[in-house]
Tab-separated table of C-alpha atoms in Angstrom:
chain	number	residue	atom	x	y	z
F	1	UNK	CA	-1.630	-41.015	-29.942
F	2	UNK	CA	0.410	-43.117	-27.506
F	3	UNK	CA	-1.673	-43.242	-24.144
F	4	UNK	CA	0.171	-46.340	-22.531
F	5	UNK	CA	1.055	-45.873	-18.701
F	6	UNK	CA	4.301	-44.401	-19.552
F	7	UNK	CA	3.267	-40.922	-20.961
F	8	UNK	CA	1.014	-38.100	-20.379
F	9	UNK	CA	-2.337	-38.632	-21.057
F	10	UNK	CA	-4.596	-36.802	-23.732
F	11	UNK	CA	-6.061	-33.188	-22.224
F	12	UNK	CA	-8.763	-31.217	-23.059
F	13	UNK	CA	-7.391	-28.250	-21.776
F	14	UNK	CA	-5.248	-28.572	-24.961
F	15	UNK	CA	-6.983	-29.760	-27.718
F	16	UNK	CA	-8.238	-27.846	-30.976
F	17	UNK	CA	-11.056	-25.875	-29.191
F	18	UNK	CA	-8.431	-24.277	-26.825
F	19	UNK	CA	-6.067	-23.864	-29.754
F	20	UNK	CA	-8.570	-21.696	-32.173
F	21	UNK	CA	-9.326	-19.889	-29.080
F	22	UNK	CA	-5.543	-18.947	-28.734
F	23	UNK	CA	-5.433	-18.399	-32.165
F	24	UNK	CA	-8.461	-15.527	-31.984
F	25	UNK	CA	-6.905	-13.287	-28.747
F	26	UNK	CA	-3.179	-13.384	-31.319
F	27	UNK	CA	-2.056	-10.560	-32.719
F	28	UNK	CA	0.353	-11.978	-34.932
F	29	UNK	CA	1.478	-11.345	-38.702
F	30	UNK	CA	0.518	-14.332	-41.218
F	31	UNK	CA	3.626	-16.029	-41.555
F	32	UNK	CA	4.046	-16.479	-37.481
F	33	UNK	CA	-0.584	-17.799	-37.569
F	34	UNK	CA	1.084	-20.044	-40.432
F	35	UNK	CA	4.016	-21.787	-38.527
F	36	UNK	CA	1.664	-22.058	-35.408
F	37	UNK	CA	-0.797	-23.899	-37.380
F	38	UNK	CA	1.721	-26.292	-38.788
F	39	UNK	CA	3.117	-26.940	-35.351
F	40	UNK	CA	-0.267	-27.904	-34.262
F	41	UNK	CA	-0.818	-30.206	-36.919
F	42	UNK	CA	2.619	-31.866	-35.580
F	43	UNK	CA	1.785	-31.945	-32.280
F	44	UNK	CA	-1.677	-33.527	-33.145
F	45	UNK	CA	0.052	-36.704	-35.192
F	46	UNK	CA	2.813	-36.903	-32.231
F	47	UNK	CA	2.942	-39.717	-30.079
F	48	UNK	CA	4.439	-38.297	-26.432
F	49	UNK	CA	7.498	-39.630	-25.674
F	50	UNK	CA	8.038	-42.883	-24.612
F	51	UNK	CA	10.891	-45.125	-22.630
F	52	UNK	CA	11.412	-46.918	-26.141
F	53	UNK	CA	13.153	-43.131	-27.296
F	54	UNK	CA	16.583	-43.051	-26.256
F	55	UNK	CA	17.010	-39.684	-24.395
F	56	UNK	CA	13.675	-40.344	-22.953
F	57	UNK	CA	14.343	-44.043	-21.420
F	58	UNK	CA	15.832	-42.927	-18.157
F	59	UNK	CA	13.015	-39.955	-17.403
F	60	UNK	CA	10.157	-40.638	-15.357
F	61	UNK	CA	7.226	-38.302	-16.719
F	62	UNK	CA	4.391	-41.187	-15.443
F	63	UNK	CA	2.949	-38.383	-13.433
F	64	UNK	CA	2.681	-35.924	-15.265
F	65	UNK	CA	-0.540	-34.822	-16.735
F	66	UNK	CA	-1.228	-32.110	-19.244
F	67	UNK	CA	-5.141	-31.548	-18.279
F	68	UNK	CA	-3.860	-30.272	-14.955
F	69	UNK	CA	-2.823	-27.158	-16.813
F	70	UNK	CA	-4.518	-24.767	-18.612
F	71	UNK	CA	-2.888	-22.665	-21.952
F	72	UNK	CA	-2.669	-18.835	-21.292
F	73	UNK	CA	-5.568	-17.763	-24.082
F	74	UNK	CA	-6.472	-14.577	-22.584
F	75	UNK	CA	-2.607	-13.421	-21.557
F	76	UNK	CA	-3.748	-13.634	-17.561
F	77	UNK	CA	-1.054	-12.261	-15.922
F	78	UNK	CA	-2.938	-10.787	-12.536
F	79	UNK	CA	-0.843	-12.828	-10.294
F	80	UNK	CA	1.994	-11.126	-7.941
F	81	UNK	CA	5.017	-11.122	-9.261
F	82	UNK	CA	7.212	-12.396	-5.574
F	83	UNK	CA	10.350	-14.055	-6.849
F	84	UNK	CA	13.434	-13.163	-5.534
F	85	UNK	CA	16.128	-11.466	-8.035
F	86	UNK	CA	19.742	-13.122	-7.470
F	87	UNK	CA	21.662	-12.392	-10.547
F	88	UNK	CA	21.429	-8.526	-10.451
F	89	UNK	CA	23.081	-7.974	-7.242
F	90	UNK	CA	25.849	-5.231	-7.875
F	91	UNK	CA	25.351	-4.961	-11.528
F	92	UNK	CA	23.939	-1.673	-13.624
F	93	UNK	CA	21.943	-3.843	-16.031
F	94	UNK	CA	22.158	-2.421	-19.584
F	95	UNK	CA	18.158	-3.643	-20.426
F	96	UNK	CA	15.604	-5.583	-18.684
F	97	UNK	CA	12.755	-8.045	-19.407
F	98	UNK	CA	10.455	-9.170	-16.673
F	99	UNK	CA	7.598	-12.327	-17.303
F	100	UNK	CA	4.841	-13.612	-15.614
F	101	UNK	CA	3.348	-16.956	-16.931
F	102	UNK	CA	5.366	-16.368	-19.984
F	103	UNK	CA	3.923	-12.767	-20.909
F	104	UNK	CA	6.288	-10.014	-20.779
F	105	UNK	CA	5.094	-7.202	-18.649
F	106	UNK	CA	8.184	-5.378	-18.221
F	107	UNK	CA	10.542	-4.000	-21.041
F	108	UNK	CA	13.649	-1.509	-20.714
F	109	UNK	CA	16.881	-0.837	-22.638
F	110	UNK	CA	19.117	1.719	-21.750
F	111	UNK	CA	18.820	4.535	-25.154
F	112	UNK	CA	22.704	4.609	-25.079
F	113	UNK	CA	22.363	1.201	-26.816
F	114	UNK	CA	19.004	1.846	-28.534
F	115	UNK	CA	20.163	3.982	-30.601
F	116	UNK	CA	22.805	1.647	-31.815
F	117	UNK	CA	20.030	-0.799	-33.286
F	118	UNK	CA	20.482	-2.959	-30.058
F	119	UNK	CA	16.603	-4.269	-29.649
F	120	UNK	CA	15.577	-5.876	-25.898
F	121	UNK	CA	12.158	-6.344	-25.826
F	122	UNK	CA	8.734	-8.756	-25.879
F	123	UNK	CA	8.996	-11.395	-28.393
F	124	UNK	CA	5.498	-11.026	-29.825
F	125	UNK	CA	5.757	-7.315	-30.213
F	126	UNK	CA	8.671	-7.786	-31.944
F	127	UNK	CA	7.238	-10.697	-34.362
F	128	UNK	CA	4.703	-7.560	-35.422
F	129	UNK	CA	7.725	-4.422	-35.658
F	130	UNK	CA	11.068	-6.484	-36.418
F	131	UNK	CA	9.406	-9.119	-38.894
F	132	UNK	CA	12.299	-9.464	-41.131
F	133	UNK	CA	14.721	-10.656	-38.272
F	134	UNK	CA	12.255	-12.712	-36.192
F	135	UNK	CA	10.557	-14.094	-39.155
F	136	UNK	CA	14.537	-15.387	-40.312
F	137	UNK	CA	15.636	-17.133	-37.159
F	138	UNK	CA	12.386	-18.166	-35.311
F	139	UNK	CA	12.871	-21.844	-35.052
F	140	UNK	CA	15.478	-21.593	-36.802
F	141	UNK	CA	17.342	-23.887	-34.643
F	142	UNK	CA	14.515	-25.656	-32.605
F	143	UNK	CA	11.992	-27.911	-34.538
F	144	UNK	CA	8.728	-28.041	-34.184
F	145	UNK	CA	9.445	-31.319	-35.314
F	146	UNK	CA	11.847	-32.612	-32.892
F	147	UNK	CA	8.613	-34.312	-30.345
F	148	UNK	CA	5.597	-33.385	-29.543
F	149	UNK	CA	6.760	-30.716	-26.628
F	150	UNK	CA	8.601	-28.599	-29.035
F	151	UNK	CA	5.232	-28.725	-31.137
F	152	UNK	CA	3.353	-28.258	-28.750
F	153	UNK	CA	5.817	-24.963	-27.638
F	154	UNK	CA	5.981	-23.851	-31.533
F	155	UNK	CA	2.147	-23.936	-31.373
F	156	UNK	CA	1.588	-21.675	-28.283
F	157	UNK	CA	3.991	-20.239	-27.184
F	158	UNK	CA	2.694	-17.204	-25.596
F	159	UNK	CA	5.429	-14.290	-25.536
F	160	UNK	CA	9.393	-14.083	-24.875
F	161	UNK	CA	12.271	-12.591	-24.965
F	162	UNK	CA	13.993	-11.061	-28.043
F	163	UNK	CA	17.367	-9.597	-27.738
F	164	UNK	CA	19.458	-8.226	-31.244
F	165	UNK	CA	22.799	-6.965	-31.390
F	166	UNK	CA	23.769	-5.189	-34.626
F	167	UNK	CA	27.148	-5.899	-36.085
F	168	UNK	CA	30.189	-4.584	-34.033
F	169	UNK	CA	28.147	-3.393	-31.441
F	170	UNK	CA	29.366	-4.210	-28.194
F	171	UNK	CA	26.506	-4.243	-24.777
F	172	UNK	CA	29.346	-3.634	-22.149
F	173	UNK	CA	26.513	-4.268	-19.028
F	174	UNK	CA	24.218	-7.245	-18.721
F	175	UNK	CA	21.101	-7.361	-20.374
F	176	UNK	CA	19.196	-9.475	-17.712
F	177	UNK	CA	15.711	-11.739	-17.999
F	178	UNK	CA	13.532	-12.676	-14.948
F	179	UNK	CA	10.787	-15.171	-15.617
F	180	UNK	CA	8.015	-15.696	-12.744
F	181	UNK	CA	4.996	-18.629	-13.160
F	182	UNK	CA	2.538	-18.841	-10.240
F	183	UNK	CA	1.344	-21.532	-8.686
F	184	UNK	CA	-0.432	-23.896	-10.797
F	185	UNK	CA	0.658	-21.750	-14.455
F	186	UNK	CA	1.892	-22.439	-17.362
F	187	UNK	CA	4.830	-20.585	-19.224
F	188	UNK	CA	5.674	-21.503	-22.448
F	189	UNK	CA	7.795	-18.809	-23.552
F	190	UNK	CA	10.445	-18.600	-26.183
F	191	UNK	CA	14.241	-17.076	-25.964
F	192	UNK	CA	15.611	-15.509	-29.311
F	193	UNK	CA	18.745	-13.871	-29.257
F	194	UNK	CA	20.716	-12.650	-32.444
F	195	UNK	CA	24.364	-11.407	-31.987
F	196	UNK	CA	25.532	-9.825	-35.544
F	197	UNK	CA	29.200	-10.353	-36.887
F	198	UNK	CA	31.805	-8.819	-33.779
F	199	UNK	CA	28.788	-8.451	-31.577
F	200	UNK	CA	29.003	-8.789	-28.154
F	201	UNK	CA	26.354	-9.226	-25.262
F	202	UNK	CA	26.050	-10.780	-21.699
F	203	UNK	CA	22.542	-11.998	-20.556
F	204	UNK	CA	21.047	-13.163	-17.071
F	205	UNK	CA	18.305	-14.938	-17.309
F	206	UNK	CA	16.569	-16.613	-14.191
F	207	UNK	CA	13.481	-18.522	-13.757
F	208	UNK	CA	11.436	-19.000	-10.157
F	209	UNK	CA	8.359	-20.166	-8.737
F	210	UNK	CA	6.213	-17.686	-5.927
F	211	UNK	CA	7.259	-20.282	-3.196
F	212	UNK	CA	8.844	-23.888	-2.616
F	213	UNK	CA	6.387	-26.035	-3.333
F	214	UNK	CA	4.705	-24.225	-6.274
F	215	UNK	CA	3.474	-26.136	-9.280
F	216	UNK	CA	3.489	-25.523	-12.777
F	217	UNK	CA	4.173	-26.460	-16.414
F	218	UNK	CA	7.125	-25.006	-18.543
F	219	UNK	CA	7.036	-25.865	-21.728
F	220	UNK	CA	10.055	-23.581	-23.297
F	221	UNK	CA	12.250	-22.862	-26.184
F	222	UNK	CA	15.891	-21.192	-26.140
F	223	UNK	CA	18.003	-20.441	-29.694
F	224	UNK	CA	21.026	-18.409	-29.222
F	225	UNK	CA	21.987	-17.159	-33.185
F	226	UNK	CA	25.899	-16.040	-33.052
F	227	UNK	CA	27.473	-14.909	-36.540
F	228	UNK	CA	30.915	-14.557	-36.834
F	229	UNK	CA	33.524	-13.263	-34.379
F	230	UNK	CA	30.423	-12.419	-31.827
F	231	UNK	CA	31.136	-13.065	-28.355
F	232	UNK	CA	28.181	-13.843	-26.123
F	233	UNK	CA	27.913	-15.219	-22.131
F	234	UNK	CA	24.806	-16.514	-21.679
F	235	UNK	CA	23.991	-17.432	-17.962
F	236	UNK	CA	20.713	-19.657	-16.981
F	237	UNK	CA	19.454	-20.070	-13.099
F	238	UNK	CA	16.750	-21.969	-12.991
F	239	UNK	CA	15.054	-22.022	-9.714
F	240	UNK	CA	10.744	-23.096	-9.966
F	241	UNK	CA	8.880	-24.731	-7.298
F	242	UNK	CA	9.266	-28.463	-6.332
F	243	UNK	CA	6.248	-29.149	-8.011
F	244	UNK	CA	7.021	-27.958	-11.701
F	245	UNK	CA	7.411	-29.952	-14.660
F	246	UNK	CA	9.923	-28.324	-16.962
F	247	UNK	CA	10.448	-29.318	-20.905
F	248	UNK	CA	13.418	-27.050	-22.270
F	249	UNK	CA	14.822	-27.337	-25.863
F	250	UNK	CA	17.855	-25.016	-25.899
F	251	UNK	CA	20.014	-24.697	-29.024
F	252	UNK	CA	22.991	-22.575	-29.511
F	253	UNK	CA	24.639	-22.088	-33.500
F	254	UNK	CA	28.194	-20.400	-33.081
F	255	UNK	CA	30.046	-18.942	-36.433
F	256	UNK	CA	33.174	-18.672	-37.802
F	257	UNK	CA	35.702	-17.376	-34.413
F	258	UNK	CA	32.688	-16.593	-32.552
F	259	UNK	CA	32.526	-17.734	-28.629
F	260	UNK	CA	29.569	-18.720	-26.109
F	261	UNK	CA	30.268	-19.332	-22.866
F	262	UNK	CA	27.001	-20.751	-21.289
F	263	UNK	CA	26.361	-21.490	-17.544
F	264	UNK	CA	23.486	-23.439	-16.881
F	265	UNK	CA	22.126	-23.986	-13.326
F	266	UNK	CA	19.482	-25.651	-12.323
F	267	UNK	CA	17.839	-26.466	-8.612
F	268	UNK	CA	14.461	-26.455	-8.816
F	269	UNK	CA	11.652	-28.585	-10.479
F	270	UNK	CA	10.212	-31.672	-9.534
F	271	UNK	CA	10.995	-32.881	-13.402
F	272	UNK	CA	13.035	-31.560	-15.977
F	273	UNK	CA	13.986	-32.915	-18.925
F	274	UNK	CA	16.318	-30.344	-21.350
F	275	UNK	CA	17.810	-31.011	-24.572
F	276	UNK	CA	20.715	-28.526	-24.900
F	277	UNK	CA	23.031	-28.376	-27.973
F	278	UNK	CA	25.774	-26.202	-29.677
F	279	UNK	CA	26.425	-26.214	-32.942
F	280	UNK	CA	30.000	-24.720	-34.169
F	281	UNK	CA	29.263	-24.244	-37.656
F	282	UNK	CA	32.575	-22.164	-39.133
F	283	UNK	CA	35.798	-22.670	-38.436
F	284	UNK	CA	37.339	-21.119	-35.490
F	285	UNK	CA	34.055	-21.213	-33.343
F	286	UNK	CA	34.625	-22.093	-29.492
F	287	UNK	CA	31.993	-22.962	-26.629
F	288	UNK	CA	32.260	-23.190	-23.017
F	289	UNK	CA	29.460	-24.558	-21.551
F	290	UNK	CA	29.047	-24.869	-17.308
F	291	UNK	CA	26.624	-27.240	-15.463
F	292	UNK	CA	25.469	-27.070	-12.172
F	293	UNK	CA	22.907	-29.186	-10.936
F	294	UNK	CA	21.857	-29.424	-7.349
F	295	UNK	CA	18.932	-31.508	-6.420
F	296	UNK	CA	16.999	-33.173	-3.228
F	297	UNK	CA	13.973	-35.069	-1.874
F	298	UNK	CA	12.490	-36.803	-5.261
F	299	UNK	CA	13.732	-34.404	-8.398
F	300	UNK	CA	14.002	-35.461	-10.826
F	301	UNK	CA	16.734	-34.242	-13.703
F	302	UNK	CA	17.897	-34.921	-17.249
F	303	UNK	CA	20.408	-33.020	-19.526
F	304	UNK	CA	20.633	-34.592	-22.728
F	305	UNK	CA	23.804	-32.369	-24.562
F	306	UNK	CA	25.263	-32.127	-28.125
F	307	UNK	CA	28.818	-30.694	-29.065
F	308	UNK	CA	27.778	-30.637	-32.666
F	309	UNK	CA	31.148	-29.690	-34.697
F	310	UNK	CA	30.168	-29.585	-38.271
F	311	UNK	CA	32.939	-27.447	-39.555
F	312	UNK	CA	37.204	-27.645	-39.307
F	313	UNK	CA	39.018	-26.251	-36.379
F	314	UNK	CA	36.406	-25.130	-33.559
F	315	UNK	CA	36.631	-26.080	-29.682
F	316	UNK	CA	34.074	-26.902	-27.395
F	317	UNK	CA	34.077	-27.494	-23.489
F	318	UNK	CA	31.296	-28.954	-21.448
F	319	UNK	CA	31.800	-29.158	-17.345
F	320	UNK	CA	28.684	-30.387	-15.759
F	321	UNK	CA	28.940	-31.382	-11.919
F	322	UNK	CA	26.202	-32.424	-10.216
F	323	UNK	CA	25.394	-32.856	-6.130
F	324	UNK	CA	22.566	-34.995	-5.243
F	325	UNK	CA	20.619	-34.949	-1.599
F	326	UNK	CA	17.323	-37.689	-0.320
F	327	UNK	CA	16.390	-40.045	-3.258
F	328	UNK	CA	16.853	-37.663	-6.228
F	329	UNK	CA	17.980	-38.590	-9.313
F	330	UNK	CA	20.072	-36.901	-12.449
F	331	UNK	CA	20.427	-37.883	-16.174
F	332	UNK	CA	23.097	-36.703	-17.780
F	333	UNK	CA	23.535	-37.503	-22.016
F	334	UNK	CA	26.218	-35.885	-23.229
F	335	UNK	CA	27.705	-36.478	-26.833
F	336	UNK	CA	29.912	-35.217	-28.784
F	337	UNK	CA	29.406	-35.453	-32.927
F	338	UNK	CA	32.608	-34.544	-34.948
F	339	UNK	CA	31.009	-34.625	-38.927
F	340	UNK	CA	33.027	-35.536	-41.625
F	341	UNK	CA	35.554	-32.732	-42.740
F	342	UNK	CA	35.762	-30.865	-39.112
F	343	UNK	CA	38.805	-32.019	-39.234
F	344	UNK	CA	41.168	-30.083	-36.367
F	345	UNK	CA	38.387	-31.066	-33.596
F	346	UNK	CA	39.295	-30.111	-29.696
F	347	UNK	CA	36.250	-31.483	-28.070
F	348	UNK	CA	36.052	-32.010	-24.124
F	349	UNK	CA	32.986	-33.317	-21.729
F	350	UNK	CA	33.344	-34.080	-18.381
F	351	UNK	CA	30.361	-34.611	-15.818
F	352	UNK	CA	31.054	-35.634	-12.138
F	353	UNK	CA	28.937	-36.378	-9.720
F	354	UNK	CA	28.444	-36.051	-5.427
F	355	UNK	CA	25.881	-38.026	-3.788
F	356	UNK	CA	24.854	-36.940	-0.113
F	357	UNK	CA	22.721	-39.788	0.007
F	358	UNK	CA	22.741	-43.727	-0.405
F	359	UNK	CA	19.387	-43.432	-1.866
F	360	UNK	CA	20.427	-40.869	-4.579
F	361	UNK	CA	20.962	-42.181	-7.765
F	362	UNK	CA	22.881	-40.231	-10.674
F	363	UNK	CA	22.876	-41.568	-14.569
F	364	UNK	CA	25.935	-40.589	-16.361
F	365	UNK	CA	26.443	-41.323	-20.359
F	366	UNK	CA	29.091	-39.409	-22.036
F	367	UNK	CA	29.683	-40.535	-25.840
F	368	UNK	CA	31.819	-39.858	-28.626
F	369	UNK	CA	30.407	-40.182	-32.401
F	370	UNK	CA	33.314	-38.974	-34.703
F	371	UNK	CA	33.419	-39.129	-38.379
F	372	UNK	CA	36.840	-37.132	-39.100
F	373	UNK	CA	40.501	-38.408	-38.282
F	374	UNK	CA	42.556	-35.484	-37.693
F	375	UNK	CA	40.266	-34.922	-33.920
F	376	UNK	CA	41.063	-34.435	-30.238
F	377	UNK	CA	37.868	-36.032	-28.619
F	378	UNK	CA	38.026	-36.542	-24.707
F	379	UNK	CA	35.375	-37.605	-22.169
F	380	UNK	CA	34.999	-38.652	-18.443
F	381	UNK	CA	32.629	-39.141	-15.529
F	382	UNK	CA	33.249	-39.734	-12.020
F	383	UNK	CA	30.241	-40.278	-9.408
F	384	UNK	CA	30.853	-40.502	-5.728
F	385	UNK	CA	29.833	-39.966	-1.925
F	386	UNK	CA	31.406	-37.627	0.584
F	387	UNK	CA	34.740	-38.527	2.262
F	388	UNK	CA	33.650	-39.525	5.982
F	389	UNK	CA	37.644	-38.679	6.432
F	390	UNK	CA	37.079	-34.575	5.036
F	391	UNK	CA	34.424	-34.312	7.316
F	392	UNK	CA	36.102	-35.985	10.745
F	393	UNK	CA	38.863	-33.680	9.223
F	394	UNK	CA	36.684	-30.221	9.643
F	395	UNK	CA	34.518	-31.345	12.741
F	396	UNK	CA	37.872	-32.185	14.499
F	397	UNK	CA	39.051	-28.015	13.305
F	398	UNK	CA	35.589	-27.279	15.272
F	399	UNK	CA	33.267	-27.070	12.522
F	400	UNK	CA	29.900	-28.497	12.519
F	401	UNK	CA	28.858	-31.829	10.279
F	402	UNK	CA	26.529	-29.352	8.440
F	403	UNK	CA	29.336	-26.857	7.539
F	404	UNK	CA	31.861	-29.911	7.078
F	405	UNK	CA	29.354	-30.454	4.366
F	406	UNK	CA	28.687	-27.512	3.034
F	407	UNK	CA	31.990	-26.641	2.459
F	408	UNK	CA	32.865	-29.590	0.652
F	409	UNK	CA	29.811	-29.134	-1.565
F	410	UNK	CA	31.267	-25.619	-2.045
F	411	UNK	CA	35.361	-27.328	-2.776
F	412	UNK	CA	33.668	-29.790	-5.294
F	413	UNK	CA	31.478	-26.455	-7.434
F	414	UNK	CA	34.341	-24.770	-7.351
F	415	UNK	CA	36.404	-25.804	-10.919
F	416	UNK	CA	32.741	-24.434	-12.279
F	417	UNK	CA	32.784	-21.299	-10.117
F	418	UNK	CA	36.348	-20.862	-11.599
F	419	UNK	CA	35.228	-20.678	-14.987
F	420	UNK	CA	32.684	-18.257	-14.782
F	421	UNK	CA	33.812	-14.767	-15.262
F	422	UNK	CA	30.722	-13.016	-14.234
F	423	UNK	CA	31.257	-12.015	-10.181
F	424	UNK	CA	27.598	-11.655	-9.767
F	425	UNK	CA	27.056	-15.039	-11.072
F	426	UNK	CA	29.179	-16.629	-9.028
F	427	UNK	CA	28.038	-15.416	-5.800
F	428	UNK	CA	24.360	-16.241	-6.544
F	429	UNK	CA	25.288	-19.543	-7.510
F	430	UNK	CA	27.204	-19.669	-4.114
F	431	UNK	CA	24.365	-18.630	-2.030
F	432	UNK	CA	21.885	-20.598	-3.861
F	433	UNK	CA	24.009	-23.965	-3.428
F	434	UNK	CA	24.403	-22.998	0.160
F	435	UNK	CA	20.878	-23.160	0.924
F	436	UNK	CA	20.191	-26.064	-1.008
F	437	UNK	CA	22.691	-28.322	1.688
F	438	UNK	CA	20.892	-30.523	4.320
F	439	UNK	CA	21.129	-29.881	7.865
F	440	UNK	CA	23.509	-32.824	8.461
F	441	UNK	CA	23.868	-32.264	12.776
């Protein structure tokens, strides 16, 4: 085990005691007890990650320590559940799922949809009465294998979220997720949603801390499983407590003239490292993917991304654009991997990026790795400070240096805001980037 100054260090609050201890308060069927205990065996002969791995060179994790946290074991979930709810405003949700420290407490669907074989509910319940489907795509996308967080998450992951759409059935209101982790908690809960051929579903999912400074460890695991000609927005606010270190592996695998539009926000966290790709894997498959990214003081964010196009004639777009406040810092890794024979290629990345502060700095790495020659492959990044000019512009209408900022802030989100076609999404993202602006008077 690597335990130079550059990684966590080695925790007892984790180790094989705690593990066999999770493993007794499970109620799980063999095959999941199986693939937990080979996950464990991973994450025991993993070295953490280190500055020599490429998407980990440019994130600072020297702080963080695992034996601060403590696994759920006995599925404590006693603390308040205070987190605001953004994304529902004005929407007639279809089904709900509620968390706290990555146990599901909360799980509703409306029986119009039941009773078309649509399934919302607790992951681990699920693992038990829907074996056949869980047991098929669990992990299906994310490795254990890939380091020693998505192990360690394979291992113990204590609930999620598990949303199915039969074929042809189409969930015409949002089916939305709110995740809560107390102060000091750990949630290491895992996303599985399954859209069947001409499926189609919208989910809101959003993550937050009790308060603004809250701590916490999440350790999670999203895979989005489309077949063909299933149409699915997925939307992702992200919101926990300064304090919280966040390890997300987030996969998306998009079949033959299927199409995922996912929207991706994230403010909160003191460090967050996520590894999000899409894989079109039959021809005719299209993704639209939306970043926003709005940090201050000393956050710290990376977004490592994949267009993975292994098969002829699919389209993907990736938008990330990033504002910056104090000395915080972003990541961004974006790549885009054409295989040999997907021949017909539109790929497009883009990430750009505002700084509201000389001490900000923002990491931008867009790449191109293509293997066909039939391909339309384009990338760009732009990084930048406010015009002093836009501003003496709007204080010299009467506005204040604050709102002169804010309102630029607001200008330079907007292509993103564009895209989205969800009005409720849109304003929460609005409101939440409004808040997140300095007082600049």
């Amino acid at each position: 085990m690597n335990t130079t100054a550059t990684t966590p260090q080695s925790a007892s609050s984790f180790d094989d005691a705690s593990f066999a201890r999770f493993l007794e308060h499970r109620i799980d069927p063999t095959w999941l007890t199986t693939i937990r205990r080979n996950a464990w065996a991973d994450f025991q002969s993993m070295e953490w990650p280190s500055p020599r791995d490429e998407n980990w060179m440019r994130s600072e994790i020297r702080g963080f320590r695992i034996n601060k946290f403590s696994p759920n074991i006995e599925e404590n979930v006693s603390i308040p559940e205070t987190t605001a709810v953004r994304l529902l405003k004005g929407v007639n949700a279809a089904g709900s799922l509620r968390s706290i420290n990555g146990i599901v407490t909360h799980e509703e669907l409306d029986p119009t949809f039941s009773e078309k074989g649509v399934i919302v509910g607790s992951l681990s319940r699920c693992a038990r009465e829907h074996t056949q489907l869980v047991q098929t795509h669990l992990n299906s996308l994310v490795s254990p294998k890939t380091d020693r967080f998505s192990a360690l998450q394979s291992a113990m992951w204590t609930d999620g979220y598990f949303i199915y759409v039969p074929r042809n059935v189409v969930v015409d209101r949002p089916i939305h997720i709110h995740a809560a982790m107390g102060d000091g908690s750990v949630d290491m809960s895992h996303t599985l949603i399954i859209l069947e051929e001409g499926a189609e579903a919208t989910v809101l999912f959003e993550c937050a801390s009790p308060s603004e400074s809250a701590s916490g460890f999440h350790c999670g695991a999203v895979e989005l499983v489309q077949k063909g000609n299933s149409h699915l927005r997925f939307v992702s606010l992200q919101d926990w407590g300064q304090n919280v270190w966040q390890f997300a592996h987030q996969r998306a695998s998009v079949g033959r003239d299927a199409t995922i539009q996912w929207t991706v926000a994230a403010m909160g966290a003191r460090f967050a490292q996520v590894d999000q790709r899409v894989a079109l894997v039959e021809p005719g498959a299209r993704s639209q993917v939306n970043g926003v990214m709005f940090t201050r003081d000393r956050q710290h964010l990376v977004f490592n991304t994949l267009q993975h196009h292994i098969a002829p004639h699919c389209t993907s777009d990736f938008l990330y654009k990033t504002v910056l406040q104090d000395r915080s810092r972003t990541v961004w890794r974006g790549m885009i991997k054409v295989n040999e024979g997907a021949q017909k290629t539109d790929g497009y990345q883009r990430n750009d990026n505002l700084m509201l502060s000389d001490s900000a700095r923002s990491d931008s790495i867009p790449g191109l790795e293509i293997n066909a020659d039939d391909v339309r492959c384009t990338h760009g990044s732009t990084s930048g400070r406010v015009d002093e000019e836009l501003i003496f512009y709007a204080q010299s209408r009467g506005f204040t240096r604050a709102e002169a900022v804010r309102m630029i802030v607001t200008g330079f989100f907007q292509q993103i805001f564009d895209r989205i076609t969800i009005e409720s999404v849109r304003e929460a993202l609005s409101d939440a980037i409004a808040r997140q602006v300095r007082q600049y008077d």
